[in-house]
């Protein structure tokens, strides 16, 4: 597939994803912990989206990474991400 065709296919899927209704009742059935890291330097809408998504799960946590944007999170926050996930898993398992 040529690059332009691939780009258009991706954009079509992405638009469909964005327009799909969010079934909050199904998300509330997920009992596993959900961890949503947000970079402090990300656009304010990113934090708002994370908070909105977190409100759909019974056991969700939004954590802000100071000095990072959403592009940086996997690189600058790897250790903190691991610590946050471990902490959340321990809390949810009652340890």
Tab-separated table of N, CA, C and O in Angstrom:
chain	number	residue	atom	x	y	z
A	1	UNK	N	0.858	-1.177	0.000
A	1	UNK	CA	0.000	0.000	0.000
A	1	UNK	C	0.900	1.235	0.000
A	1	UNK	O	1.863	1.300	0.749
A	2	UNK	N	0.570	2.190	-0.816
A	2	UNK	CA	1.370	3.414	-0.857
A	2	UNK	C	1.192	4.212	0.434
A	2	UNK	O	0.230	4.012	1.173
A	3	UNK	N	2.127	5.108	0.699
A	3	UNK	CA	2.127	5.869	1.956
A	3	UNK	C	0.840	6.672	2.124
A	3	UNK	O	0.272	6.711	3.217
A	4	UNK	N	0.375	7.321	1.073
A	4	UNK	CA	-0.853	8.130	1.183
A	4	UNK	C	-2.062	7.251	1.491
A	4	UNK	O	-2.915	7.604	2.296
A	5	UNK	N	-2.117	6.070	0.862
A	5	UNK	CA	-3.214	5.148	1.131
A	5	UNK	C	-3.190	4.633	2.559
A	5	UNK	O	-4.225	4.517	3.212
A	6	UNK	N	-2.005	4.340	3.065
A	6	UNK	CA	-1.855	3.883	4.440
A	6	UNK	C	-2.274	4.978	5.415
A	6	UNK	O	-2.987	4.719	6.390
A	7	UNK	N	-1.852	6.188	5.122
A	7	UNK	CA	-2.223	7.329	5.970
A	7	UNK	C	-3.740	7.497	6.005
A	7	UNK	O	-4.330	7.660	7.073
A	8	UNK	N	-4.389	7.435	4.854
A	8	UNK	CA	-5.842	7.594	4.800
A	8	UNK	C	-6.567	6.467	5.519
A	8	UNK	O	-7.578	6.693	6.190
A	9	UNK	N	-6.050	5.240	5.400
A	9	UNK	CA	-6.652	4.106	6.103
A	9	UNK	C	-6.546	4.310	7.614
A	9	UNK	O	-7.510	4.095	8.356
A	10	UNK	N	-5.367	4.723	8.077
A	10	UNK	CA	-5.176	4.967	9.504
A	10	UNK	C	-6.113	6.072	10.000
A	10	UNK	O	-6.754	5.934	11.038
A	11	UNK	N	-6.193	7.160	9.254
A	11	UNK	CA	-7.050	8.272	9.664
A	11	UNK	C	-8.514	7.859	9.707
A	11	UNK	O	-9.261	8.299	10.585
A	12	UNK	N	-8.929	6.999	8.797
A	12	UNK	CA	-10.304	6.508	8.820
A	12	UNK	C	-10.603	5.704	10.071
A	12	UNK	O	-11.641	5.879	10.707
A	13	UNK	N	-9.680	4.825	10.435
A	13	UNK	CA	-9.847	4.038	11.656
A	13	UNK	C	-9.846	4.957	12.875
A	13	UNK	O	-10.659	4.814	13.788
A	14	UNK	N	-8.923	5.916	12.907
A	14	UNK	CA	-8.817	6.836	14.037
A	14	UNK	C	-10.099	7.656	14.206
A	14	UNK	O	-10.601	7.813	15.306
A	15	UNK	N	-10.653	8.160	13.118
A	15	UNK	CA	-11.904	8.938	13.200
A	15	UNK	C	-13.039	8.076	13.734
A	15	UNK	O	-13.846	8.522	14.545
A	16	UNK	N	-13.102	6.842	13.294
A	16	UNK	CA	-14.124	5.932	13.804
A	16	UNK	C	-13.974	5.685	15.290
A	16	UNK	O	-14.953	5.651	16.030
A	17	UNK	N	-12.741	5.526	15.723
A	17	UNK	CA	-12.459	5.328	17.152
A	17	UNK	C	-12.906	6.536	17.964
A	17	UNK	O	-13.527	6.405	19.009
A	18	UNK	N	-12.614	7.725	17.476
A	18	UNK	CA	-12.967	8.937	18.199
A	18	UNK	C	-14.471	9.148	18.268
A	18	UNK	O	-14.968	9.746	19.209
A	19	UNK	N	-15.197	8.685	17.278
A	19	UNK	CA	-16.631	8.911	17.221
A	19	UNK	C	-17.441	7.793	17.881
A	19	UNK	O	-18.639	7.928	18.070
A	20	UNK	N	-16.798	6.701	18.214
A	20	UNK	CA	-17.500	5.574	18.820
A	20	UNK	C	-17.992	5.959	20.212
A	20	UNK	O	-17.280	6.609	20.970
A	21	UNK	N	-19.211	5.564	20.545
A	21	UNK	CA	-19.711	5.880	21.892
A	21	UNK	C	-18.948	5.088	22.948
A	21	UNK	O	-18.567	3.936	22.725
A	22	UNK	N	-18.725	5.704	24.076
A	22	UNK	CA	-18.027	5.070	25.184
A	22	UNK	C	-19.058	4.374	26.064
A	22	UNK	O	-19.946	5.027	26.619
A	23	UNK	N	-18.990	3.078	26.153
A	23	UNK	CA	-19.943	2.301	26.951
A	23	UNK	C	-19.442	2.249	28.386
A	23	UNK	O	-18.720	1.336	28.789
A	24	UNK	N	-19.829	3.248	29.159
A	24	UNK	CA	-19.348	3.364	30.537
A	24	UNK	C	-19.789	2.203	31.421
A	24	UNK	O	-19.065	1.791	32.317
A	25	UNK	N	-20.970	1.669	31.169
A	25	UNK	CA	-21.440	0.556	32.000
A	25	UNK	C	-20.550	-0.671	31.838
A	25	UNK	O	-20.305	-1.389	32.810
A	26	UNK	N	-20.044	-0.903	30.649
A	26	UNK	CA	-19.129	-2.031	30.446
A	26	UNK	C	-17.781	-1.761	31.091
A	26	UNK	O	-17.159	-2.667	31.645
A	27	UNK	N	-17.315	-0.511	31.025
A	27	UNK	CA	-16.034	-0.185	31.649
A	27	UNK	C	-16.111	-0.325	33.168
A	27	UNK	O	-15.137	-0.724	33.807
A	28	UNK	N	-17.260	-0.018	33.762
A	28	UNK	CA	-17.413	-0.136	35.213
A	28	UNK	C	-17.326	-1.582	35.682
A	28	UNK	O	-17.119	-1.850	36.855
A	29	UNK	N	-17.496	-2.521	34.775
A	29	UNK	CA	-17.419	-3.935	35.123
A	29	UNK	C	-15.978	-4.431	35.234
A	29	UNK	O	-15.734	-5.525	35.729
A	30	UNK	N	-15.032	-3.615	34.804
A	30	UNK	CA	-13.620	-4.009	34.866
A	30	UNK	C	-13.108	-3.768	36.279
A	30	UNK	O	-12.999	-2.639	36.725
A	31	UNK	N	-12.834	-4.834	36.975
A	31	UNK	CA	-12.409	-4.715	38.361
A	31	UNK	C	-10.913	-4.530	38.544
A	31	UNK	O	-10.450	-4.180	39.628
A	32	UNK	N	-10.156	-4.768	37.506
A	32	UNK	CA	-8.704	-4.620	37.597
A	32	UNK	C	-8.327	-3.152	37.760
A	32	UNK	O	-9.021	-2.277	37.260
A	33	UNK	N	-7.212	-2.891	38.416
A	33	UNK	CA	-6.772	-1.500	38.548
A	33	UNK	C	-6.364	-0.928	37.193
A	33	UNK	O	-5.856	-1.639	36.333
A	34	UNK	N	-6.623	0.360	37.020
A	34	UNK	CA	-6.289	1.069	35.786
A	34	UNK	C	-5.408	2.255	36.154
A	34	UNK	O	-5.778	3.066	37.006
A	35	UNK	N	-4.260	2.342	35.538
A	35	UNK	CA	-3.284	3.397	35.826
A	35	UNK	C	-3.159	4.301	34.613
A	35	UNK	O	-2.870	3.834	33.513
A	36	UNK	N	-3.400	5.590	34.802
A	36	UNK	CA	-3.378	6.549	33.703
A	36	UNK	C	-2.356	7.650	33.993
A	36	UNK	O	-2.651	8.620	34.677
A	37	UNK	N	-1.137	7.499	33.483
A	37	UNK	CA	-0.143	8.556	33.681
A	37	UNK	C	-0.370	9.707	32.703
A	37	UNK	O	-0.755	9.495	31.559
A	38	UNK	N	-0.163	10.924	33.192
A	38	UNK	CA	-0.325	12.127	32.375
A	38	UNK	C	0.900	13.009	32.584
A	38	UNK	O	1.326	13.219	33.714
A	39	UNK	N	1.458	13.516	31.509
A	39	UNK	CA	2.590	14.425	31.611
A	39	UNK	C	2.139	15.824	31.993
A	39	UNK	O	1.151	16.332	31.466
A	40	UNK	N	2.840	16.430	32.908
A	40	UNK	CA	2.517	17.789	33.353
A	40	UNK	C	2.528	18.776	32.181
A	40	UNK	O	1.727	19.699	32.136
A	41	UNK	N	3.415	18.546	31.219
A	41	UNK	CA	3.532	19.447	30.087
A	41	UNK	C	2.598	19.124	28.932
A	41	UNK	O	2.655	19.769	27.888
A	42	UNK	N	1.743	18.126	29.104
A	42	UNK	CA	0.797	17.780	28.047
A	42	UNK	C	-0.301	18.834	27.969
A	42	UNK	O	-0.522	19.586	28.915
A	43	UNK	N	-0.994	18.846	26.868
A	43	UNK	CA	-2.119	19.778	26.701
A	43	UNK	C	-3.142	19.530	27.811
A	43	UNK	O	-3.357	18.380	28.207
A	44	UNK	N	-3.766	20.585	28.326
A	44	UNK	CA	-4.749	20.423	29.403
A	44	UNK	C	-5.856	19.416	29.072
A	44	UNK	O	-6.354	18.723	29.952
A	45	UNK	N	-6.204	19.300	27.805
A	45	UNK	CA	-7.257	18.344	27.441
A	45	UNK	C	-6.834	16.903	27.710
A	45	UNK	O	-7.677	16.041	27.948
A	46	UNK	N	-5.517	16.645	27.697
A	46	UNK	CA	-5.039	15.291	27.969
A	46	UNK	C	-5.354	14.898	29.417
A	46	UNK	O	-5.775	13.780	29.684
A	47	UNK	N	-5.144	15.830	30.344
A	47	UNK	CA	-5.480	15.575	31.751
A	47	UNK	C	-6.983	15.387	31.910
A	47	UNK	O	-7.445	14.476	32.591
A	48	UNK	N	-7.756	16.246	31.236
A	48	UNK	CA	-9.220	16.148	31.305
A	48	UNK	C	-9.699	14.804	30.747
A	48	UNK	O	-10.598	14.176	31.319
A	49	UNK	N	-9.092	14.348	29.667
A	49	UNK	CA	-9.469	13.061	29.079
A	49	UNK	C	-9.125	11.912	30.024
A	49	UNK	O	-9.896	10.976	30.181
A	50	UNK	N	-7.967	12.002	30.656
A	50	UNK	CA	-7.568	10.955	31.604
A	50	UNK	C	-8.518	10.916	32.800
A	50	UNK	O	-8.916	9.834	33.248
A	51	UNK	N	-8.895	12.081	33.311
A	51	UNK	CA	-9.835	12.150	34.440
A	51	UNK	C	-11.194	11.585	34.044
A	51	UNK	O	-11.826	10.858	34.808
A	52	UNK	N	-11.657	11.927	32.844
A	52	UNK	CA	-12.930	11.423	32.350
A	52	UNK	C	-12.886	9.903	32.229
A	52	UNK	O	-13.796	9.207	32.670
A	53	UNK	N	-11.811	9.394	31.644
A	53	UNK	CA	-11.668	7.954	31.496
A	53	UNK	C	-11.580	7.272	32.860
A	53	UNK	O	-12.197	6.232	33.090
A	54	UNK	N	-10.849	7.861	33.778
A	54	UNK	CA	-10.711	7.276	35.120
A	54	UNK	C	-12.060	7.176	35.825
A	54	UNK	O	-12.289	6.238	36.587
A	55	UNK	N	-12.946	8.128	35.563
A	55	UNK	CA	-14.257	8.106	36.213
A	55	UNK	C	-15.107	6.932	35.732
A	55	UNK	O	-16.113	6.607	36.357
A	56	UNK	N	-14.709	6.284	34.667
A	56	UNK	CA	-15.456	5.150	34.120
A	56	UNK	C	-15.096	3.830	34.793
A	56	UNK	O	-15.825	2.855	34.658
A	57	UNK	N	-13.969	3.780	35.476
A	57	UNK	CA	-13.494	2.539	36.083
A	57	UNK	C	-13.640	2.621	37.593
A	57	UNK	O	-13.404	3.672	38.191
A	58	UNK	N	-13.973	1.495	38.242
A	58	UNK	CA	-14.125	1.520	39.695
A	58	UNK	C	-12.801	1.641	40.445
A	58	UNK	O	-12.770	2.055	41.591
A	59	UNK	N	-11.695	1.297	39.782
A	59	UNK	CA	-10.406	1.297	40.465
A	59	UNK	C	-9.344	1.918	39.552
A	59	UNK	O	-8.451	1.235	39.069
A	60	UNK	N	-9.485	3.226	39.315
A	60	UNK	CA	-8.560	3.915	38.418
A	60	UNK	C	-7.806	5.008	39.160
A	60	UNK	O	-8.300	5.578	40.127
A	61	UNK	N	-6.618	5.276	38.670
A	61	UNK	CA	-5.769	6.307	39.256
A	61	UNK	C	-5.116	7.102	38.136
A	61	UNK	O	-4.545	6.532	37.210
A	62	UNK	N	-5.202	8.437	38.236
A	62	UNK	CA	-4.502	9.330	37.315
A	62	UNK	C	-3.313	9.899	38.075
A	62	UNK	O	-3.466	10.410	39.175
A	63	UNK	N	-2.138	9.779	37.493
A	63	UNK	CA	-0.935	10.299	38.136
A	63	UNK	C	-0.218	11.235	37.174
A	63	UNK	O	-0.005	10.902	36.009
A	64	UNK	N	0.145	12.418	37.686
A	64	UNK	CA	0.826	13.422	36.874
A	64	UNK	C	2.335	13.285	37.027
A	64	UNK	O	2.851	13.210	38.130
A	65	UNK	N	3.011	13.259	35.904
A	65	UNK	CA	4.467	13.189	35.876
A	65	UNK	C	5.001	14.591	35.618
A	65	UNK	O	4.854	15.127	34.521
A	66	UNK	N	5.591	15.184	36.648
A	66	UNK	CA	6.136	16.528	36.544
A	66	UNK	C	7.268	16.560	35.525
A	66	UNK	O	8.061	15.631	35.432
A	67	UNK	N	7.322	17.642	34.770
A	67	UNK	CA	8.406	17.846	33.820
A	67	UNK	C	8.336	16.976	32.578
A	67	UNK	O	9.306	16.891	31.830
A	68	UNK	N	7.225	16.331	32.336
A	68	UNK	CA	7.109	15.441	31.175
A	68	UNK	C	5.876	15.812	30.355
A	68	UNK	O	4.904	16.348	30.884
A	69	UNK	N	5.943	15.517	29.075
A	69	UNK	CA	4.763	15.632	28.223
A	69	UNK	C	4.322	14.215	27.874
A	69	UNK	O	4.992	13.243	28.246
A	70	UNK	N	3.241	14.072	27.147
A	70	UNK	CA	2.782	12.724	26.807
A	70	UNK	C	3.761	12.013	25.880
A	70	UNK	O	3.792	10.797	25.832
A	71	UNK	N	4.582	12.771	25.167
A	71	UNK	CA	5.599	12.149	24.316
A	71	UNK	C	6.740	11.568	25.150
A	71	UNK	O	7.383	10.604	24.751
A	72	UNK	N	7.015	12.159	26.299
A	72	UNK	CA	8.150	11.780	27.144
A	72	UNK	C	7.879	10.608	28.083
A	72	UNK	O	8.824	9.982	28.561
A	73	UNK	N	6.645	10.351	28.400
A	73	UNK	CA	6.325	9.421	29.482
A	73	UNK	C	7.054	8.080	29.412
A	73	UNK	O	7.602	7.639	30.419
A	74	UNK	N	7.098	7.410	28.278
A	74	UNK	CA	7.785	6.111	28.274
A	74	UNK	C	9.284	6.215	28.529
A	74	UNK	O	9.907	5.246	28.942
A	75	UNK	N	9.846	7.374	28.293
A	75	UNK	CA	11.297	7.520	28.393
A	75	UNK	C	11.742	8.115	29.720
A	75	UNK	O	12.648	7.605	30.358
A	76	UNK	N	11.103	9.191	30.146
A	76	UNK	CA	11.542	9.855	31.370
A	76	UNK	C	10.898	9.260	32.613
A	76	UNK	O	11.399	9.456	33.710
A	77	UNK	N	9.814	8.538	32.434
A	77	UNK	CA	9.110	8.046	33.606
A	77	UNK	C	9.089	6.547	33.761
A	77	UNK	O	8.245	6.025	34.481
A	78	UNK	N	9.978	5.819	33.110
A	78	UNK	CA	9.922	4.354	33.145
A	78	UNK	C	10.011	3.804	34.572
A	78	UNK	O	9.215	2.954	34.963
A	79	UNK	N	10.950	4.316	35.347
A	79	UNK	CA	11.105	3.824	36.726
A	79	UNK	C	9.881	4.207	37.560
A	79	UNK	O	9.351	3.393	38.307
A	80	UNK	N	9.440	5.438	37.403
A	80	UNK	CA	8.276	5.881	38.161
A	80	UNK	C	7.024	5.116	37.748
A	80	UNK	O	6.193	4.769	38.580
A	81	UNK	N	6.897	4.841	36.462
A	81	UNK	CA	5.763	4.056	35.979
A	81	UNK	C	5.758	2.675	36.621
A	81	UNK	O	4.730	2.214	37.124
A	82	UNK	N	6.918	2.022	36.645
A	82	UNK	CA	7.022	0.699	37.276
A	82	UNK	C	6.659	0.776	38.757
A	82	UNK	O	5.935	-0.079	39.268
A	83	UNK	N	7.135	1.809	39.441
A	83	UNK	CA	6.828	1.964	40.871
A	83	UNK	C	5.339	2.201	41.084
A	83	UNK	O	4.730	1.647	41.998
A	84	UNK	N	4.752	3.050	40.241
A	84	UNK	CA	3.324	3.341	40.353
A	84	UNK	C	2.463	2.114	40.109
A	84	UNK	O	1.491	1.863	40.838
A	85	UNK	N	2.823	1.344	39.093
A	85	UNK	CA	2.074	0.122	38.811
A	85	UNK	C	2.212	-0.883	39.938
A	85	UNK	O	1.226	-1.488	40.376
A	86	UNK	N	3.428	-1.067	40.433
A	86	UNK	CA	3.633	-2.001	41.551
A	86	UNK	C	2.855	-1.575	42.786
A	86	UNK	O	2.240	-2.408	43.459
A	87	UNK	N	2.870	-0.293	43.102
A	87	UNK	CA	2.135	0.229	44.257
A	87	UNK	C	0.635	-0.048	44.090
A	87	UNK	O	-0.036	-0.526	45.001
A	88	UNK	N	0.117	0.245	42.903
A	88	UNK	CA	-1.308	0.052	42.664
A	88	UNK	C	-1.677	-1.432	42.745
A	88	UNK	O	-2.693	-1.779	43.325
A	89	UNK	N	-0.852	-2.301	42.172
A	89	UNK	CA	-1.141	-3.732	42.216
A	89	UNK	C	-1.109	-4.252	43.642
A	89	UNK	O	-1.942	-5.080	44.030
A	90	UNK	N	-0.154	-3.797	44.452
A	90	UNK	CA	-0.086	-4.229	45.851
A	90	UNK	C	-1.322	-3.771	46.616
A	90	UNK	O	-1.895	-4.516	47.397
A	91	UNK	N	-1.721	-2.501	46.399
A	91	UNK	CA	-2.906	-1.979	47.077
A	91	UNK	C	-4.162	-2.760	46.683
A	91	UNK	O	-5.000	-3.049	47.518
A	92	UNK	N	-4.272	-3.075	45.408
A	92	UNK	CA	-5.480	-3.764	44.946
A	92	UNK	C	-5.527	-5.218	45.389
A	92	UNK	O	-6.587	-5.797	45.487
A	93	UNK	N	-4.361	-5.801	45.654
A	93	UNK	CA	-4.348	-7.193	46.109
A	93	UNK	C	-4.369	-7.294	47.632
A	93	UNK	O	-4.342	-8.380	48.170
A	94	UNK	N	-4.390	-6.148	48.305
A	94	UNK	CA	-4.481	-6.148	49.764
A	94	UNK	C	-3.185	-6.428	50.482
A	94	UNK	O	-3.178	-6.738	51.657
A	95	UNK	N	-2.050	-6.297	49.771
A	95	UNK	CA	-0.763	-6.535	50.429
A	95	UNK	C	-0.183	-5.269	50.971
A	95	UNK	O	-0.328	-4.210	50.557
